[in-house]
Tab-separated table of C-alpha atoms in Angstrom:
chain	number	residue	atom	x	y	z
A	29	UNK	CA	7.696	-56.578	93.577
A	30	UNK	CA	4.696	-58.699	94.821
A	31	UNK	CA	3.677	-61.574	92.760
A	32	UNK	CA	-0.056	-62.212	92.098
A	33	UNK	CA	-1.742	-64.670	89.973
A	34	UNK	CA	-1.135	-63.878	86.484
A	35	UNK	CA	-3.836	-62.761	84.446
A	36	UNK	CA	-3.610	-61.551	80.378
A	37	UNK	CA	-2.073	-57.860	79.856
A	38	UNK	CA	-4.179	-57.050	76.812
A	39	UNK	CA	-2.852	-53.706	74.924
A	40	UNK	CA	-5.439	-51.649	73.538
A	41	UNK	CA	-5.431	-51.292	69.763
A	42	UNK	CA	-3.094	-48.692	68.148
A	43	UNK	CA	-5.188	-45.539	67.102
A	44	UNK	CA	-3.137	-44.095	64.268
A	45	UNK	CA	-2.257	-40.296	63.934
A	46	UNK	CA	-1.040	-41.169	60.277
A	47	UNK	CA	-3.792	-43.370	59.086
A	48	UNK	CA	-2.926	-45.072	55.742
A	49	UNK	CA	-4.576	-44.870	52.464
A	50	UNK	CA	-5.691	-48.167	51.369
A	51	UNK	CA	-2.764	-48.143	48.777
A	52	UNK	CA	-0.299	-47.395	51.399
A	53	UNK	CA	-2.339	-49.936	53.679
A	54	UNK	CA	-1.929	-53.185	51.128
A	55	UNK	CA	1.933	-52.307	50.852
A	56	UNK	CA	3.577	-55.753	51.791
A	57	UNK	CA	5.690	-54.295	54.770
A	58	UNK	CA	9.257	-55.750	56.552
A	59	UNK	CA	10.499	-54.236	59.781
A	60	UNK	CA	13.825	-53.750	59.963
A	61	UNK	CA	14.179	-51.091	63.508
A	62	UNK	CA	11.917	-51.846	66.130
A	63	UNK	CA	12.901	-52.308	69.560
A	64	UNK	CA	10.712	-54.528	71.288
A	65	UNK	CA	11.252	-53.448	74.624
A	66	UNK	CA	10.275	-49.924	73.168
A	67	UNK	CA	6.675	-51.254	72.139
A	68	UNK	CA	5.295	-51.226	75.890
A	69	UNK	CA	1.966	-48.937	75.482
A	70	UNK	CA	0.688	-47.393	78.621
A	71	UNK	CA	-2.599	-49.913	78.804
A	72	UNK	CA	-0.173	-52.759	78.874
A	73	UNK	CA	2.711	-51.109	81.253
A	74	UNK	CA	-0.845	-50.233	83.625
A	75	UNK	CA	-1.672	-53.668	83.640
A	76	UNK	CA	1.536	-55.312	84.178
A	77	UNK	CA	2.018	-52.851	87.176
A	78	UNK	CA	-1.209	-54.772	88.395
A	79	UNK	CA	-0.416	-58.084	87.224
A	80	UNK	CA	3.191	-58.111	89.635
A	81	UNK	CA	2.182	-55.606	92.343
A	82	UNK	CA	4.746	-53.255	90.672
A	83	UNK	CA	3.871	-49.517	92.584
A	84	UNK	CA	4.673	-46.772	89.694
A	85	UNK	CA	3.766	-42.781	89.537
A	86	UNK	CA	1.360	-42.966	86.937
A	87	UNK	CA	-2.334	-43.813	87.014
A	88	UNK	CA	-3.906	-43.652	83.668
A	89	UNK	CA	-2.942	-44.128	80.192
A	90	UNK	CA	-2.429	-40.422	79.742
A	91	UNK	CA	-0.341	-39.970	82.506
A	92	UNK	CA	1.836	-42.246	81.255
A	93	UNK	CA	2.128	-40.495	77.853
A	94	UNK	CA	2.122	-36.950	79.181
A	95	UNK	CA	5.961	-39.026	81.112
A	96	UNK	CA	7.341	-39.171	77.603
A	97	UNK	CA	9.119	-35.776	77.881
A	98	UNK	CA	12.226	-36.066	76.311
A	99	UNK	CA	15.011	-33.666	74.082
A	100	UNK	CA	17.978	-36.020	73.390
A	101	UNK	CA	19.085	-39.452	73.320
A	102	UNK	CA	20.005	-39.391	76.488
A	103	UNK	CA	16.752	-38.064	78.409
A	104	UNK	CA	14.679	-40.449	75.979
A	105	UNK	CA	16.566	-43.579	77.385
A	106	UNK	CA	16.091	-41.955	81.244
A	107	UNK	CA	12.353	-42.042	80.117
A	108	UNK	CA	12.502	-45.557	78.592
A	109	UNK	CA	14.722	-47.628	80.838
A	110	UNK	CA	11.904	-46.491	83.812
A	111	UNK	CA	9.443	-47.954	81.875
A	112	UNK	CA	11.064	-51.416	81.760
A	113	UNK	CA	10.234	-52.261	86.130
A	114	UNK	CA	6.862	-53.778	84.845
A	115	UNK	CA	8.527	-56.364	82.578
A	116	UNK	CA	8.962	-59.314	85.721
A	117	UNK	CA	7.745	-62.572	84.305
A	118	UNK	CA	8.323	-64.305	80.617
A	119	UNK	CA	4.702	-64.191	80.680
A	120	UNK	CA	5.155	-60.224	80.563
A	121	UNK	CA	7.885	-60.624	77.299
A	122	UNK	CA	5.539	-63.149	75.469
A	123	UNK	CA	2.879	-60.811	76.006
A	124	UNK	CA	4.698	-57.936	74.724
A	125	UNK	CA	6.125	-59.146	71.500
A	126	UNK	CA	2.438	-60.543	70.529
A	127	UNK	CA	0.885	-57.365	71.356
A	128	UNK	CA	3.424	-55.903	68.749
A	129	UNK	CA	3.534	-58.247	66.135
A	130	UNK	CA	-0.061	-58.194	66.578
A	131	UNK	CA	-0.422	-54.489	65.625
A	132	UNK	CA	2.335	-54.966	63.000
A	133	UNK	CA	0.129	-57.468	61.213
A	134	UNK	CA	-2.635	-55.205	61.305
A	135	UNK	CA	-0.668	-52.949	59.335
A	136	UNK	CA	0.195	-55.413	56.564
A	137	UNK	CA	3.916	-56.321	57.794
A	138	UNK	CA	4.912	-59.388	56.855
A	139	UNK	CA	8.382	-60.097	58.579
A	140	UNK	CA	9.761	-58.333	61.366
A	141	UNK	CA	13.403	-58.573	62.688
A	142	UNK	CA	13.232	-57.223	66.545
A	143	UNK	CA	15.576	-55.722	68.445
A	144	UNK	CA	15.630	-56.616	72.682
A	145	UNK	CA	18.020	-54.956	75.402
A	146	UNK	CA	18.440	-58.045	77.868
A	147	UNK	CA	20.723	-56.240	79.881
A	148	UNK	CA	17.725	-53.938	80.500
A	149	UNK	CA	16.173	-56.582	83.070
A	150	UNK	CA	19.202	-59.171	83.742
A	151	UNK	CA	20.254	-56.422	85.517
A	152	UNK	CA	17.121	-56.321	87.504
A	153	UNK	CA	16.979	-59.740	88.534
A	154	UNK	CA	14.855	-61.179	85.133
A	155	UNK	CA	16.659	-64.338	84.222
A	156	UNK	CA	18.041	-63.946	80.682
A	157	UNK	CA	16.233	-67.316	79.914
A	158	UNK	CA	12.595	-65.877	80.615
A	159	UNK	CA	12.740	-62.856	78.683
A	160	UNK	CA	14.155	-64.736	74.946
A	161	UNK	CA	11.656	-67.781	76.082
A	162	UNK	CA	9.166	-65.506	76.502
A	163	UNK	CA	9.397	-64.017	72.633
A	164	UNK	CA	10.324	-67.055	71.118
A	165	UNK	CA	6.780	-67.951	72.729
A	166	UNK	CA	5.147	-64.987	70.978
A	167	UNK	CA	7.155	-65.606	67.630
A	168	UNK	CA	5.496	-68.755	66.976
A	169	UNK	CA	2.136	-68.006	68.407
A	170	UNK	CA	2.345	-64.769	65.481
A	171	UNK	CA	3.235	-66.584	63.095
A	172	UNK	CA	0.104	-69.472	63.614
A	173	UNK	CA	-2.227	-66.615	64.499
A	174	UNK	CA	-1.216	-63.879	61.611
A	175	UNK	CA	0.997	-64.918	59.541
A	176	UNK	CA	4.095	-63.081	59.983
A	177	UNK	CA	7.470	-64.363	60.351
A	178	UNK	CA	9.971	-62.724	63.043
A	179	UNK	CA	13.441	-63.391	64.281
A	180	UNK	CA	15.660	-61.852	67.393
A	181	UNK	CA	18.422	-59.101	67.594
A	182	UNK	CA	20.097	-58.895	70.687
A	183	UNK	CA	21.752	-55.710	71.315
A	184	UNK	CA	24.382	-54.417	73.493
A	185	UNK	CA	23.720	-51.177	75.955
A	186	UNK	CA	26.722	-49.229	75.349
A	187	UNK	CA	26.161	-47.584	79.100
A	188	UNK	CA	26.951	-50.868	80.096
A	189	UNK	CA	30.736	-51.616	78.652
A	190	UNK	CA	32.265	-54.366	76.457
A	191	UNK	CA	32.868	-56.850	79.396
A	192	UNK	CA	28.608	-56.958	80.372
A	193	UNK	CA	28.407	-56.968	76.576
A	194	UNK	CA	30.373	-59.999	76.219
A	195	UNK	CA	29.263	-61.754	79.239
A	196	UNK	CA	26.052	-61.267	77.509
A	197	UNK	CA	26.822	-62.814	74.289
A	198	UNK	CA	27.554	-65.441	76.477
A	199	UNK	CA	24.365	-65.887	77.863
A	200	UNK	CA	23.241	-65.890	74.374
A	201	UNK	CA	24.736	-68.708	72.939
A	202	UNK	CA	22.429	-71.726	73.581
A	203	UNK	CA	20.066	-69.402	72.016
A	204	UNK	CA	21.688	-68.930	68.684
A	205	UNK	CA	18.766	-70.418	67.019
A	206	UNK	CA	16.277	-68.001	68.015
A	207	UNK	CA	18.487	-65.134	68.069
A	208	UNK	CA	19.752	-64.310	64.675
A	209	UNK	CA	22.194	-61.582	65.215
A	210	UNK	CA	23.328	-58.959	67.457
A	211	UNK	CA	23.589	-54.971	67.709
A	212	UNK	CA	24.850	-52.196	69.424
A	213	UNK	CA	22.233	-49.133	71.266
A	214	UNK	CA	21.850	-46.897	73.686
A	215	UNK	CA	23.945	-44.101	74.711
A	216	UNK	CA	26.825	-43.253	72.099
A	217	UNK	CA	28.615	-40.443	73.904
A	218	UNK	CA	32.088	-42.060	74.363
A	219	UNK	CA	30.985	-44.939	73.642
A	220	UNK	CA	32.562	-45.990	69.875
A	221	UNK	CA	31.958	-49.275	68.257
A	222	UNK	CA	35.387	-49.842	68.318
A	223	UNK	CA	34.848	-50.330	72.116
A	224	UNK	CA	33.194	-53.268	70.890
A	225	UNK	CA	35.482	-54.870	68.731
A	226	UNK	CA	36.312	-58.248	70.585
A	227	UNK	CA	32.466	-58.673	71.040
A	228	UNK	CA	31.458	-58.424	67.610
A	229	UNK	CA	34.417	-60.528	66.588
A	230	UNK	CA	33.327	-63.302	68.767
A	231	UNK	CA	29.686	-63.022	67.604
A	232	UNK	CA	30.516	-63.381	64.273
A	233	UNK	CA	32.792	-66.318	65.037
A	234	UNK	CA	29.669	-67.982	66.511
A	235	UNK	CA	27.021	-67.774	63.551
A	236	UNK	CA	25.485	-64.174	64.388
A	237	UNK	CA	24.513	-61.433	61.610
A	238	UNK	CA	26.114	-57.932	62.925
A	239	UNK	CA	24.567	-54.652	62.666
A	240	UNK	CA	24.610	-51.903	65.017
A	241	UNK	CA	23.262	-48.271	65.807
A	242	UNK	CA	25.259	-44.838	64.228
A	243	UNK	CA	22.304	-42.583	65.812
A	244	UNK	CA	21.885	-39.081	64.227
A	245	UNK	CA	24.182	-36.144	64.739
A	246	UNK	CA	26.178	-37.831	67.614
A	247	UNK	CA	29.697	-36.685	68.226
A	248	UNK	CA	32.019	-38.168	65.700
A	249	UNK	CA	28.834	-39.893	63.847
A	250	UNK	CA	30.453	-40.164	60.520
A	251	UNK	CA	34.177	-41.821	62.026
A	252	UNK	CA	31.228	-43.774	63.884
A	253	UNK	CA	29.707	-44.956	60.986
A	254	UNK	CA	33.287	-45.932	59.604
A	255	UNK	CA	34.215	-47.785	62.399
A	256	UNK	CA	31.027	-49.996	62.219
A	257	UNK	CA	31.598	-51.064	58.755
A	258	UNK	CA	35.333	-50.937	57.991
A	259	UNK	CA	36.756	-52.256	61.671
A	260	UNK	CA	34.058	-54.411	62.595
A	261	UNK	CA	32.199	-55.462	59.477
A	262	UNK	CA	28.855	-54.274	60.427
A	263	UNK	CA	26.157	-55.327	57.823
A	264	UNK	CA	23.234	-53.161	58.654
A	265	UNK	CA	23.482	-49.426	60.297
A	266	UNK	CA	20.425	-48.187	62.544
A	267	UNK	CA	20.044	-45.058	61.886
A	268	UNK	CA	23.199	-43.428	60.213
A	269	UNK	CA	21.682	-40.490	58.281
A	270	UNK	CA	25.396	-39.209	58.568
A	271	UNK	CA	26.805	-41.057	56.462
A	272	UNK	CA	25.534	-38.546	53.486
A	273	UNK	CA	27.708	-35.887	55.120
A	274	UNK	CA	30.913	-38.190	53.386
A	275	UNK	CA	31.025	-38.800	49.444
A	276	UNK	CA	33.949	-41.763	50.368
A	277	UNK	CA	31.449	-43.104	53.085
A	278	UNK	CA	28.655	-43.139	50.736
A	279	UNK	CA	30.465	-45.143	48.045
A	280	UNK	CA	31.622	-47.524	50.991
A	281	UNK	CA	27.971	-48.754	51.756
A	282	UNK	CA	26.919	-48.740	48.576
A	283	UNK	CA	29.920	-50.819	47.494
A	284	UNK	CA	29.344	-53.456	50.238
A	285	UNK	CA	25.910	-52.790	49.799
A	286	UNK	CA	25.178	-51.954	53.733
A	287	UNK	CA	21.697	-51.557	55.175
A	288	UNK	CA	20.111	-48.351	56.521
A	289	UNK	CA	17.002	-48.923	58.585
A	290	UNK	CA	16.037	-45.275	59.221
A	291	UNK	CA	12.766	-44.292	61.930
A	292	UNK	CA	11.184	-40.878	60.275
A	293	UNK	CA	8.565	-39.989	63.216
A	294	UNK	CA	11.717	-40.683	65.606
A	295	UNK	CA	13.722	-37.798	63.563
A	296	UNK	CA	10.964	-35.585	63.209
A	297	UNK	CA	12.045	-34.113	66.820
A	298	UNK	CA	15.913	-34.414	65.566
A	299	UNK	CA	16.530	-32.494	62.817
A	300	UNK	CA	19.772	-33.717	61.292
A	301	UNK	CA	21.995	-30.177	61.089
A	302	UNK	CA	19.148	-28.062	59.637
A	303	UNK	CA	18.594	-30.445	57.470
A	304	UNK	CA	14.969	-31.294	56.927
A	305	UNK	CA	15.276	-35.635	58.060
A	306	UNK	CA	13.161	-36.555	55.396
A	307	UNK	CA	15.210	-34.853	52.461
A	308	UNK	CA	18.309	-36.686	54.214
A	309	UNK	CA	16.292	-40.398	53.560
A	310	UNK	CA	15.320	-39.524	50.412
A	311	UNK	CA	18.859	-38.201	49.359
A	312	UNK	CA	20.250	-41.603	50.596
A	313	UNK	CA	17.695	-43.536	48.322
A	314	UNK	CA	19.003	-41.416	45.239
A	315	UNK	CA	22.253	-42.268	46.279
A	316	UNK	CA	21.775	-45.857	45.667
A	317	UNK	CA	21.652	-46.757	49.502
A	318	UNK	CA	19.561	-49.908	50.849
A	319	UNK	CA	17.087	-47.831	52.602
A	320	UNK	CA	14.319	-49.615	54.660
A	321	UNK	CA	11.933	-47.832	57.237
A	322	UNK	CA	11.643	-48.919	60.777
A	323	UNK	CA	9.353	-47.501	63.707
A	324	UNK	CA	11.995	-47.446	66.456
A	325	UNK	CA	9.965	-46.993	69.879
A	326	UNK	CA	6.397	-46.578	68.676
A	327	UNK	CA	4.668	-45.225	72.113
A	328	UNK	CA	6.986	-42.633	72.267
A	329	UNK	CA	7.048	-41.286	68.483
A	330	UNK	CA	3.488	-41.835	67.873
A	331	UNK	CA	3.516	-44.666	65.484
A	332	UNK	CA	4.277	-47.860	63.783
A	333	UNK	CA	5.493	-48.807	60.775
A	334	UNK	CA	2.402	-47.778	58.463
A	335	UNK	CA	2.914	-44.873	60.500
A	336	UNK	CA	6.170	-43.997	59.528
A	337	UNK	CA	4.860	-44.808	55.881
A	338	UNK	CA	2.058	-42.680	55.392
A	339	UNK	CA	4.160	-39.700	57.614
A	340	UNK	CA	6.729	-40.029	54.610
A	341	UNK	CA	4.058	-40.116	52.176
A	342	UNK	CA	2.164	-37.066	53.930
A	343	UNK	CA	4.891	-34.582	54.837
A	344	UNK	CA	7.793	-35.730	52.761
A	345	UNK	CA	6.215	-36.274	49.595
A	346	UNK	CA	7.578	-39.590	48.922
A	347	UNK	CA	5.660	-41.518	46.147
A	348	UNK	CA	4.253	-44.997	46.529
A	349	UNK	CA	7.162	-45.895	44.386
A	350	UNK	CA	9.418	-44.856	46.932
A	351	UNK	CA	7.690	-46.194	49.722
A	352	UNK	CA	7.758	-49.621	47.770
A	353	UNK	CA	11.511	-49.345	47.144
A	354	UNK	CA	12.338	-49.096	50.962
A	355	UNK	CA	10.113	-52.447	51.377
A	356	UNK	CA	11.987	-54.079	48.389
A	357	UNK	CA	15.514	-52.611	50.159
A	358	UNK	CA	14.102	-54.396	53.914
A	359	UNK	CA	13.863	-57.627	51.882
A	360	UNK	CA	17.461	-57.552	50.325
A	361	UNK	CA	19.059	-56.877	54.065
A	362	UNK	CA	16.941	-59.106	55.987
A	363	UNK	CA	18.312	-62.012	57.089
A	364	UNK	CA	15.911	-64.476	56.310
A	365	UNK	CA	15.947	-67.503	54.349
A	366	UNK	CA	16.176	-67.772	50.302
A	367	UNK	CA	12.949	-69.176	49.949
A	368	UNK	CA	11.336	-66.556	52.656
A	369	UNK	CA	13.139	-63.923	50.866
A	370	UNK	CA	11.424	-65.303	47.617
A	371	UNK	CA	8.516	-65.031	48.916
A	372	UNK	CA	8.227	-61.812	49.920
A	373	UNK	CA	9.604	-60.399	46.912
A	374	UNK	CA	7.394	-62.082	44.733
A	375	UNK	CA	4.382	-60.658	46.631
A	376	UNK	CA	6.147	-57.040	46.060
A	377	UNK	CA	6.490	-58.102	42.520
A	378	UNK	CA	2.595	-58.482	42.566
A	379	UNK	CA	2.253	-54.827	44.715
A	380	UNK	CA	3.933	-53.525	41.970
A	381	UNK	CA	2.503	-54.749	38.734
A	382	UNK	CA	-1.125	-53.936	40.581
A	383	UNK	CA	-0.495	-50.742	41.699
A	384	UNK	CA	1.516	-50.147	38.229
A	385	UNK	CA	4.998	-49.605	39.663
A	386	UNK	CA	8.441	-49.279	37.843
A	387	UNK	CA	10.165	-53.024	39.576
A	388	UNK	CA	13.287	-52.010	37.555
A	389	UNK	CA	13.444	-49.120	39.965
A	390	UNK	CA	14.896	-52.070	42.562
A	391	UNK	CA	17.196	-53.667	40.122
């Protein structure tokens, strides 16, 4: 890498394949599952390339999207991870997290809780301090410019083991302000949360909130699933569309009220065992589960969180009832503070009594 004189990475703006209607569109939205380092769009990875001399194979914008071939987890993180040699500079992270916040305002979100793989780039060379300086630069900026409040997940790359994982949280702990809690991603093949078990123990001795991915149809998802909340006290599962394959599971989430944050374009190329995805989500809402909707890795699923929406809307049938229940559910598991909380369900109390929605339907 060859540094140059910085100039601005500008993304170009999102051009929706699920375009809302302007009900859908005034939804107040929260983000639960979004990966941050998964919201690079080919005009921004082009231009960072430029920005820090970085040399990479592709040369246009669709180039870069015609490199998103993937079938599995696996090949999908093979994709991703090559993706990340732009990101040099906390210039590059500030510039990142704006350009998605950003595009989530545009869509009506009003708090977003972000996941980002530091172990992606410490590993590199990126000092750990650059990249969560970087977003906490872009936090505050979103907030003055748009509105929206955001916080910090840090999550752990199982590929990596429990002792980078906890040498991480290490890293981590000056930051405990800025970083509100801490997960578990990447591959899950042999990798349990159980592995995990000191780490999340010590997070949760220092002040972190604890959730953690149970991706779909993994090998041993549901004893997965039951690891993450029973052993380790989990709060929040990405993903975990197993769990309906287990009537005592079920009743274990509901009982200790767990959150889902489920990505529908994301599953719409992983069928959960011949099961159509979005008849899955919609069985865990009428199962009493805290469902909210998350976007995952935009670029590479073809949209954001309106996205996601309108998809559910368009192919799953999903009322705007149902669409305003999962908003309602990403306020109840956020961690936020009373008064934000408060405020964001009072302005889905409003949604609702405009759009002339049932608000027992949360209670």
């Amino acid at each position: 890498m060859t540094a140059v004189s910085p100039a601005p990475a500008e993304a170009t703006a999102h051009t929706s394949r699920w375009p809302m209607t302007p009900e859908l569109a005034a939804l107040p939205k929260v983000e639960m599952h979004i990966h941050l380092d998964g919201t690079l769009e080919p005009a921004m990875k082009l231009a960072l390339a430029r920005r820090n001399g970085v040399t990479i194979a592709q040369s246009s914008e669709e180039e870069i999207r015609d490199s998103f071939v993937f079938h599995d987890l696996p090949t999908f993180l093979a994709v991703h991870y090559s993706n990340m040699d732009v990101l040099w500079t906390s210039l590059d992270y500030e510039e990142l997290c704006y350009a998605y916040l950003s595009t989530a305002a545009s869509q009506g979100v009003r708090h977003a809780e972000m996941f980002f793989d530091p172990q992606l780039h410490t590993s590199r060379g990126v000092p750990f301090d650059d990249i969560v300086r970087g977003y906490r630069r872009a936090i505050v900026r979103a907030r003055s410019d748009f509105g929206v409040t955001a916080e910090l997940i840090m999550c752990f790359l199982r590929d990596y083991g429990a002792d980078h994982a906890m040498t991480t949280l290490m890293s981590a702990l000056r930051y405990r302000d800025w970083i509100i809690g801490v997960g578990l991603d990447s591959d899950e093949l042999r990798h349990p949360p159980a592995e995990y078990a000191a780490v999340f123990g010590r997070a949760r001795r220092e002040g972190f909130q604890i959730t953690m991915h149970c991706d779909v149809d993994q090998v041993d998802s549901t004893e997965h699933i039951r690891q993450a909340i029973e052993d380790l006290g989990t709060q929040r599962i990405d993903h975990g569309l197993n769990v309906m394959e287990s009537d005592a599971l079920v009743e274990l989430a509901r009982t200790r009220r767990i959150g889902f944050t489920v990505c529908p374009l994301p599953y719409s190329t992983h069928p959960t065992r011949g099961l159509p995805e979005l008849e899955v989500i919609r069985g865990m809402l009428d199962a009493g589960l805290l469902v909210s909707v998350g976007s995952d890795d935009p670029p590479y699923f073809g949209g954001y969180l309106g996205d996601n929406l309108q998809f559910m809307a368009e192919v799953g049938g999903f009322t705007l009832q149902e669409l305003w229940l999962t908003q309602v559910h990403a306020v109840d598991i956020a961690w936020v503070s009373a008064r934000r909380r408060q405020e964001l369900l009072e302005e889905l109390a409003g949604y609702a009594r405009d759009h002339a929605l049932d608000p027992s339907a949360a209670e």
